[in-house]
PDB file of C-alpha atoms in Angstrom:
ATOM      1  CA  UNK A   1       9.581  14.275 -12.344  1.00  0.00           C
ATOM      2  CA  UNK A   2       9.565  15.478  -8.731  1.00  0.00           C
ATOM      3  CA  UNK A   3       7.681  13.591  -5.951  1.00  0.00           C
ATOM      4  CA  UNK A   4       4.997  16.270  -5.707  1.00  0.00           C
ATOM      5  CA  UNK A   5       4.230  15.874  -9.416  1.00  0.00           C
ATOM      6  CA  UNK A   6       3.832  12.140  -8.886  1.00  0.00           C
ATOM      7  CA  UNK A   7       1.581  12.836  -5.900  1.00  0.00           C
ATOM      8  CA  UNK A   8      -0.613  15.205  -7.874  1.00  0.00           C
ATOM      9  CA  UNK A   9      -1.129  12.643 -10.640  1.00  0.00           C
ATOM     10  CA  UNK A  10      -2.044   9.928  -8.141  1.00  0.00           C
ATOM     11  CA  UNK A  11      -4.261  12.282  -6.150  1.00  0.00           C
ATOM     12  CA  UNK A  12      -6.282  13.276  -9.199  1.00  0.00           C
ATOM     13  CA  UNK A  13      -6.666   9.699 -10.403  1.00  0.00           C
ATOM     14  CA  UNK A  14      -7.990   8.355  -7.114  1.00  0.00           C
ATOM     15  CA  UNK A  15     -10.217  11.342  -6.440  1.00  0.00           C
ATOM     16  CA  UNK A  16     -11.903  10.446  -9.735  1.00  0.00           C
ATOM     17  CA  UNK A  17     -12.241   6.728  -8.969  1.00  0.00           C
ATOM     18  CA  UNK A  18     -13.804   7.540  -5.603  1.00  0.00           C
ATOM     19  CA  UNK A  19     -16.326   9.904  -7.207  1.00  0.00           C
ATOM     20  CA  UNK A  20     -17.180   7.322  -9.852  1.00  0.00           C
ATOM     21  CA  UNK A  21     -17.427   4.140  -7.770  1.00  0.00           C
ATOM     22  CA  UNK A  22     -17.730   5.329  -4.161  1.00  0.00           C
ATOM     23  CA  UNK A  23     -16.384   3.475  -1.109  1.00  0.00           C
ATOM     24  CA  UNK A  24     -15.787   0.116  -2.793  1.00  0.00           C
ATOM     25  CA  UNK A  25     -12.963  -1.979  -4.222  1.00  0.00           C
ATOM     26  CA  UNK A  26     -13.392  -0.231  -7.582  1.00  0.00           C
ATOM     27  CA  UNK A  27     -13.370   3.113  -5.781  1.00  0.00           C
ATOM     28  CA  UNK A  28      -9.732   2.446  -4.953  1.00  0.00           C
ATOM     29  CA  UNK A  29      -9.062   0.834  -8.353  1.00  0.00           C
ATOM     30  CA  UNK A  30      -9.302  -2.870  -7.504  1.00  0.00           C
ATOM     31  CA  UNK A  31     -11.147  -5.235  -9.843  1.00  0.00           C
ATOM     32  CA  UNK A  32     -13.182  -6.971  -7.143  1.00  0.00           C
ATOM     33  CA  UNK A  33     -13.750  -7.310  -3.415  1.00  0.00           C
ATOM     34  CA  UNK A  34     -12.500 -10.914  -3.610  1.00  0.00           C
ATOM     35  CA  UNK A  35      -9.157  -9.946  -5.167  1.00  0.00           C
ATOM     36  CA  UNK A  36      -8.685  -7.184  -2.626  1.00  0.00           C
ATOM     37  CA  UNK A  37      -9.392  -9.581   0.258  1.00  0.00           C
ATOM     38  CA  UNK A  38      -6.795 -12.009  -1.084  1.00  0.00           C
ATOM     39  CA  UNK A  39      -4.239  -9.219  -1.217  1.00  0.00           C
ATOM     40  CA  UNK A  40      -5.145  -8.175   2.324  1.00  0.00           C
ATOM     41  CA  UNK A  41      -4.554 -11.775   3.421  1.00  0.00           C
ATOM     42  CA  UNK A  42      -0.966 -11.544   2.181  1.00  0.00           C
ATOM     43  CA  UNK A  43      -0.279  -8.125   3.683  1.00  0.00           C
ATOM     44  CA  UNK A  44      -1.654  -9.202   7.061  1.00  0.00           C
ATOM     45  CA  UNK A  45       0.999 -11.926   7.343  1.00  0.00           C
ATOM     46  CA  UNK A  46       3.373  -9.284   8.726  1.00  0.00           C
ATOM     47  CA  UNK A  47       1.054  -8.701  11.712  1.00  0.00           C
ATOM     48  CA  UNK A  48       0.922 -10.544  15.042  1.00  0.00           C
ATOM     49  CA  UNK A  49      -2.180 -12.632  15.663  1.00  0.00           C
ATOM     50  CA  UNK A  50      -1.939 -12.817  19.458  1.00  0.00           C
ATOM     51  CA  UNK A  51      -0.618  -9.359  20.374  1.00  0.00           C
ATOM     52  CA  UNK A  52      -1.902  -5.817  20.046  1.00  0.00           C
ATOM     53  CA  UNK A  53      -0.215  -3.409  17.647  1.00  0.00           C
ATOM     54  CA  UNK A  54      -0.309   0.035  16.058  1.00  0.00           C
ATOM     55  CA  UNK A  55      -0.513   0.337  12.290  1.00  0.00           C
ATOM     56  CA  UNK A  56       0.082   2.787   9.473  1.00  0.00           C
ATOM     57  CA  UNK A  57      -1.910   2.098   6.304  1.00  0.00           C
ATOM     58  CA  UNK A  58       0.165   3.986   3.724  1.00  0.00           C
ATOM     59  CA  UNK A  59      -2.163   4.884   0.878  1.00  0.00           C
ATOM     60  CA  UNK A  60      -5.149   3.856   2.950  1.00  0.00           C
ATOM     61  CA  UNK A  61      -8.001   4.941   0.722  1.00  0.00           C
ATOM     62  CA  UNK A  62     -11.116   5.017   2.908  1.00  0.00           C
ATOM     63  CA  UNK A  63      -9.782   2.460   5.406  1.00  0.00           C
ATOM     64  CA  UNK A  64     -10.943  -0.908   4.081  1.00  0.00           C
ATOM     65  CA  UNK A  65      -7.907  -2.603   5.600  1.00  0.00           C
ATOM     66  CA  UNK A  66      -8.925  -1.406   9.070  1.00  0.00           C
ATOM     67  CA  UNK A  67     -12.340  -3.005   8.544  1.00  0.00           C
ATOM     68  CA  UNK A  68     -10.650  -6.206   7.378  1.00  0.00           C
ATOM     69  CA  UNK A  69      -8.500  -6.396  10.538  1.00  0.00           C
ATOM     70  CA  UNK A  70     -11.316  -5.632  12.965  1.00  0.00           C
ATOM     71  CA  UNK A  71     -13.643  -8.149  11.317  1.00  0.00           C
ATOM     72  CA  UNK A  72     -11.006 -10.853  11.805  1.00  0.00           C
ATOM     73  CA  UNK A  73     -10.214 -10.049  15.414  1.00  0.00           C
ATOM     74  CA  UNK A  74      -6.710  -8.625  15.042  1.00  0.00           C
ATOM     75  CA  UNK A  75      -5.469  -6.679  18.072  1.00  0.00           C
ATOM     76  CA  UNK A  76      -5.472  -3.291  16.384  1.00  0.00           C
ATOM     77  CA  UNK A  77      -5.100  -0.552  19.011  1.00  0.00           C
ATOM     78  CA  UNK A  78      -4.358   2.424  16.765  1.00  0.00           C
ATOM     79  CA  UNK A  79      -4.790   2.720  12.990  1.00  0.00           C
ATOM     80  CA  UNK A  80      -3.409   5.653  11.007  1.00  0.00           C
ATOM     81  CA  UNK A  81      -4.802   5.874   7.500  1.00  0.00           C
ATOM     82  CA  UNK A  82      -2.514   8.074   5.412  1.00  0.00           C
ATOM     83  CA  UNK A  83      -3.588   9.017   1.904  1.00  0.00           C
ATOM     84  CA  UNK A  84      -2.586  11.930  -0.295  1.00  0.00           C
ATOM     85  CA  UNK A  85      -6.116  12.177  -1.726  1.00  0.00           C
ATOM     86  CA  UNK A  86      -8.146  14.440   0.554  1.00  0.00           C
ATOM     87  CA  UNK A  87     -11.382  12.891  -0.704  1.00  0.00           C
ATOM     88  CA  UNK A  88     -10.238   9.445   0.453  1.00  0.00           C
ATOM     89  CA  UNK A  89      -9.358  10.830   3.880  1.00  0.00           C
ATOM     90  CA  UNK A  90     -12.766  12.466   4.245  1.00  0.00           C
ATOM     91  CA  UNK A  91     -14.525   9.298   3.121  1.00  0.00           C
ATOM     92  CA  UNK A  92     -12.499   7.319   5.668  1.00  0.00           C
ATOM     93  CA  UNK A  93     -13.572   9.648   8.441  1.00  0.00           C
ATOM     94  CA  UNK A  94     -17.202   9.324   7.389  1.00  0.00           C
ATOM     95  CA  UNK A  95     -16.949   5.522   7.227  1.00  0.00           C
ATOM     96  CA  UNK A  96     -15.446   5.310  10.758  1.00  0.00           C
ATOM     97  CA  UNK A  97     -17.039   8.131  12.771  1.00  0.00           C
ATOM     98  CA  UNK A  98     -17.253   6.479  16.187  1.00  0.00           C
ATOM     99  CA  UNK A  99     -14.026   4.519  16.575  1.00  0.00           C
ATOM    100  CA  UNK A 100     -11.261   6.414  18.368  1.00  0.00           C
ATOM    101  CA  UNK A 101      -8.720   3.818  17.273  1.00  0.00           C
ATOM    102  CA  UNK A 102      -9.034   4.866  13.629  1.00  0.00           C
ATOM    103  CA  UNK A 103      -7.545   8.161  12.393  1.00  0.00           C
ATOM    104  CA  UNK A 104      -7.029   9.509   8.870  1.00  0.00           C
ATOM    105  CA  UNK A 105      -4.722  12.197   7.523  1.00  0.00           C
ATOM    106  CA  UNK A 106      -3.329  13.400   4.213  1.00  0.00           C
ATOM    107  CA  UNK A 107      -0.304  15.010   5.881  1.00  0.00           C
ATOM    108  CA  UNK A 108       2.741  12.755   6.201  1.00  0.00           C
ATOM    109  CA  UNK A 109       4.193  14.929   8.986  1.00  0.00           C
ATOM    110  CA  UNK A 110       1.156  14.079  11.127  1.00  0.00           C
ATOM    111  CA  UNK A 111       1.876  10.346  10.969  1.00  0.00           C
ATOM    112  CA  UNK A 112       3.353   9.083  14.266  1.00  0.00           C
ATOM    113  CA  UNK A 113       5.823   6.266  14.719  1.00  0.00           C
ATOM    114  CA  UNK A 114       4.000   2.905  14.592  1.00  0.00           C
ATOM    115  CA  UNK A 115       4.914  -0.737  15.007  1.00  0.00           C
ATOM    116  CA  UNK A 116       3.731  -1.980  11.603  1.00  0.00           C
ATOM    117  CA  UNK A 117       2.820  -0.553   8.221  1.00  0.00           C
ATOM    118  CA  UNK A 118       1.064  -1.887   5.160  1.00  0.00           C
ATOM    119  CA  UNK A 119       0.682  -0.501   1.662  1.00  0.00           C
ATOM    120  CA  UNK A 120      -1.792  -2.049  -0.758  1.00  0.00           C
ATOM    121  CA  UNK A 121      -1.799  -1.237  -4.461  1.00  0.00           C
ATOM    122  CA  UNK A 122      -0.406   2.237  -3.946  1.00  0.00           C
ATOM    123  CA  UNK A 123       2.240   1.987  -6.666  1.00  0.00           C
ATOM    124  CA  UNK A 124       0.308   0.340  -9.486  1.00  0.00           C
ATOM    125  CA  UNK A 125      -0.920   3.391 -11.384  1.00  0.00           C
ATOM    126  CA  UNK A 126       2.072   5.109 -12.969  1.00  0.00           C
ATOM    127  CA  UNK A 127       0.087   6.486 -15.932  1.00  0.00           C
ATOM    128  CA  UNK A 128       2.522   7.976 -18.475  1.00  0.00           C
ATOM    129  CA  UNK A 129       5.491   8.264 -16.078  1.00  0.00           C
ATOM    130  CA  UNK A 130       8.533   6.354 -17.409  1.00  0.00           C
ATOM    131  CA  UNK A 131       9.187   3.048 -15.648  1.00  0.00           C
ATOM    132  CA  UNK A 132      12.588   4.031 -14.228  1.00  0.00           C
ATOM    133  CA  UNK A 133      11.275   7.318 -12.831  1.00  0.00           C
ATOM    134  CA  UNK A 134       8.378   5.523 -11.184  1.00  0.00           C
ATOM    135  CA  UNK A 135      10.792   3.012  -9.632  1.00  0.00           C
ATOM    136  CA  UNK A 136      12.726   5.895  -8.061  1.00  0.00           C
ATOM    137  CA  UNK A 137       9.486   7.345  -6.730  1.00  0.00           C
ATOM    138  CA  UNK A 138       8.468   3.986  -5.243  1.00  0.00           C
ATOM    139  CA  UNK A 139      11.814   3.638  -3.493  1.00  0.00           C
ATOM    140  CA  UNK A 140      11.430   7.092  -1.955  1.00  0.00           C
ATOM    141  CA  UNK A 141       8.020   6.048  -0.612  1.00  0.00           C
ATOM    142  CA  UNK A 142       9.432   2.815   0.827  1.00  0.00           C
ATOM    143  CA  UNK A 143      11.890   4.918   2.799  1.00  0.00           C
ATOM    144  CA  UNK A 144       8.985   6.986   4.127  1.00  0.00           C
ATOM    145  CA  UNK A 145       7.235   3.807   5.248  1.00  0.00           C
ATOM    146  CA  UNK A 146      10.404   2.480   6.844  1.00  0.00           C
ATOM    147  CA  UNK A 147      10.983   5.719   8.752  1.00  0.00           C
ATOM    148  CA  UNK A 148       7.585   5.471  10.431  1.00  0.00           C
ATOM    149  CA  UNK A 149       7.802   1.763  11.316  1.00  0.00           C
ATOM    150  CA  UNK A 150       9.608  -0.002  14.175  1.00  0.00           C
ATOM    151  CA  UNK A 151       8.798  -3.720  13.733  1.00  0.00           C
ATOM    152  CA  UNK A 152       7.902  -4.392  10.120  1.00  0.00           C
ATOM    153  CA  UNK A 153       5.958  -3.526   7.002  1.00  0.00           C
ATOM    154  CA  UNK A 154       4.350  -5.225   4.019  1.00  0.00           C
ATOM    155  CA  UNK A 155       3.770  -3.869   0.536  1.00  0.00           C
ATOM    156  CA  UNK A 156       2.447  -5.289  -2.726  1.00  0.00           C
ATOM    157  CA  UNK A 157       3.044  -4.643  -6.413  1.00  0.00           C
ATOM    158  CA  UNK A 158       1.876  -5.848  -9.772  1.00  0.00           C
ATOM    159  CA  UNK A 159       4.517  -8.248 -11.069  1.00  0.00           C
ATOM    160  CA  UNK A 160       6.640  -8.031 -14.175  1.00  0.00           C
ATOM    161  CA  UNK A 161       5.869 -11.744 -14.627  1.00  0.00           C
ATOM    162  CA  UNK A 162       2.300 -10.928 -15.653  1.00  0.00           C
ATOM    163  CA  UNK A 163       1.066 -12.273 -18.982  1.00  0.00           C
ATOM    164  CA  UNK A 164       2.398  -9.855 -21.637  1.00  0.00           C
ATOM    165  CA  UNK A 165      -0.901  -9.694 -23.510  1.00  0.00           C
ATOM    166  CA  UNK A 166      -2.685  -8.517 -20.356  1.00  0.00           C
ATOM    167  CA  UNK A 167      -0.194  -5.847 -19.292  1.00  0.00           C
ATOM    168  CA  UNK A 168      -1.253  -2.214 -19.608  1.00  0.00           C
ATOM    169  CA  UNK A 169       1.105   0.678 -20.413  1.00  0.00           C
ATOM    170  CA  UNK A 170      -0.362   2.885 -17.668  1.00  0.00           C
ATOM    171  CA  UNK A 171       0.378   0.361 -14.906  1.00  0.00           C
ATOM    172  CA  UNK A 172       3.642  -0.314 -13.084  1.00  0.00           C
ATOM    173  CA  UNK A 173       4.836  -3.916 -13.170  1.00  0.00           C
ATOM    174  CA  UNK A 174       7.608  -4.230 -10.609  1.00  0.00           C
ATOM    175  CA  UNK A 175      10.597  -6.545 -10.580  1.00  0.00           C
ATOM    176  CA  UNK A 176      10.172  -8.694  -7.438  1.00  0.00           C
ATOM    177  CA  UNK A 177      13.884  -9.555  -7.313  1.00  0.00           C
ATOM    178  CA  UNK A 178      14.887  -5.880  -7.427  1.00  0.00           C
ATOM    179  CA  UNK A 179      12.606  -4.921  -4.557  1.00  0.00           C
ATOM    180  CA  UNK A 180      13.461  -8.001  -2.507  1.00  0.00           C
ATOM    181  CA  UNK A 181      17.142  -7.118  -2.801  1.00  0.00           C
ATOM    182  CA  UNK A 182      16.508  -3.461  -2.003  1.00  0.00           C
ATOM    183  CA  UNK A 183      14.504  -4.231   1.136  1.00  0.00           C
ATOM    184  CA  UNK A 184      16.965  -6.938   2.222  1.00  0.00           C
ATOM    185  CA  UNK A 185      19.984  -4.663   1.907  1.00  0.00           C
ATOM    186  CA  UNK A 186      18.411  -1.400   3.135  1.00  0.00           C
ATOM    187  CA  UNK A 187      15.685  -2.163   5.663  1.00  0.00           C
ATOM    188  CA  UNK A 188      15.956  -5.559   7.377  1.00  0.00           C
ATOM    189  CA  UNK A 189      17.657  -8.948   7.382  1.00  0.00           C
ATOM    190  CA  UNK A 190      14.349 -10.827   7.431  1.00  0.00           C
ATOM    191  CA  UNK A 191      12.450 -10.258   4.188  1.00  0.00           C
ATOM    192  CA  UNK A 192       9.924 -12.614   2.612  1.00  0.00           C
ATOM    193  CA  UNK A 193       8.764 -12.523  -1.006  1.00  0.00           C
ATOM    194  CA  UNK A 194       5.277 -13.946  -1.549  1.00  0.00           C
ATOM    195  CA  UNK A 195       4.592 -14.732  -5.184  1.00  0.00           C
ATOM    196  CA  UNK A 196       2.528 -17.899  -4.804  1.00  0.00           C
ATOM    197  CA  UNK A 197      -1.061 -16.677  -4.759  1.00  0.00           C
ATOM    198  CA  UNK A 198      -3.355 -16.536  -7.767  1.00  0.00           C
ATOM    199  CA  UNK A 199      -3.052 -12.891  -8.732  1.00  0.00           C
ATOM    200  CA  UNK A 200      -0.691 -11.021 -11.020  1.00  0.00           C
ATOM    201  CA  UNK A 201       1.215  -9.457  -8.182  1.00  0.00           C
ATOM    202  CA  UNK A 202       3.572 -10.133  -5.277  1.00  0.00           C
ATOM    203  CA  UNK A 203       3.904  -9.074  -1.644  1.00  0.00           C
ATOM    204  CA  UNK A 204       7.005  -8.267   0.391  1.00  0.00           C
ATOM    205  CA  UNK A 205       7.111  -8.772   4.177  1.00  0.00           C
ATOM    206  CA  UNK A 206       9.896  -6.821   5.880  1.00  0.00           C
ATOM    207  CA  UNK A 207      10.491  -7.865   9.510  1.00  0.00           C
ATOM    208  CA  UNK A 208      12.675  -5.330  11.276  1.00  0.00           C
ATOM    209  CA  UNK A 209      12.922  -7.113  14.622  1.00  0.00           C
ATOM    210  CA  UNK A 210      14.946 -10.022  13.295  1.00  0.00           C
TER     211      UNK A 210
END
């Protein structure tokens, strides 16, 4: 399956969740606001707490991560929310109409070079795509994130160490060791694997300035 076919499947799925649940955690296919906040806590560990920075949110939805950062006083100077679902981009613009720091687009070629990137839950919904094909697609997206980022990025996945009786065939459960090795050997020397929080997923922090 070609990348554009993957994109179309994802686009349709998330357009439907947004229409059904609106601008909420469920609108971007998370179970709860609390679980999403915990995931944001892990992703934010890549970011400086005492310096300003520019950020790409790859698969941004309507920009909830921007709200998370601003509410906690992070030094966000420019936020680019990139999402392939046009409905998510429009909702993001409507949710943030008066903040010049926050921009949304569904065109990858409009994304500028930034210091940091995050990607939250973007690769979970594979639907009927075979596991190996989805892994190849994920890797191609990681290269896109890397190409736009100068200092570091963080990304999360559902883990293959989830309880077997709770795993769904339409979801992608990634191998944390595979992706740790890939990021370590392709993108940066300093890579952290976070798998010690109470959710069925893991987060990778890739620090490119080490």
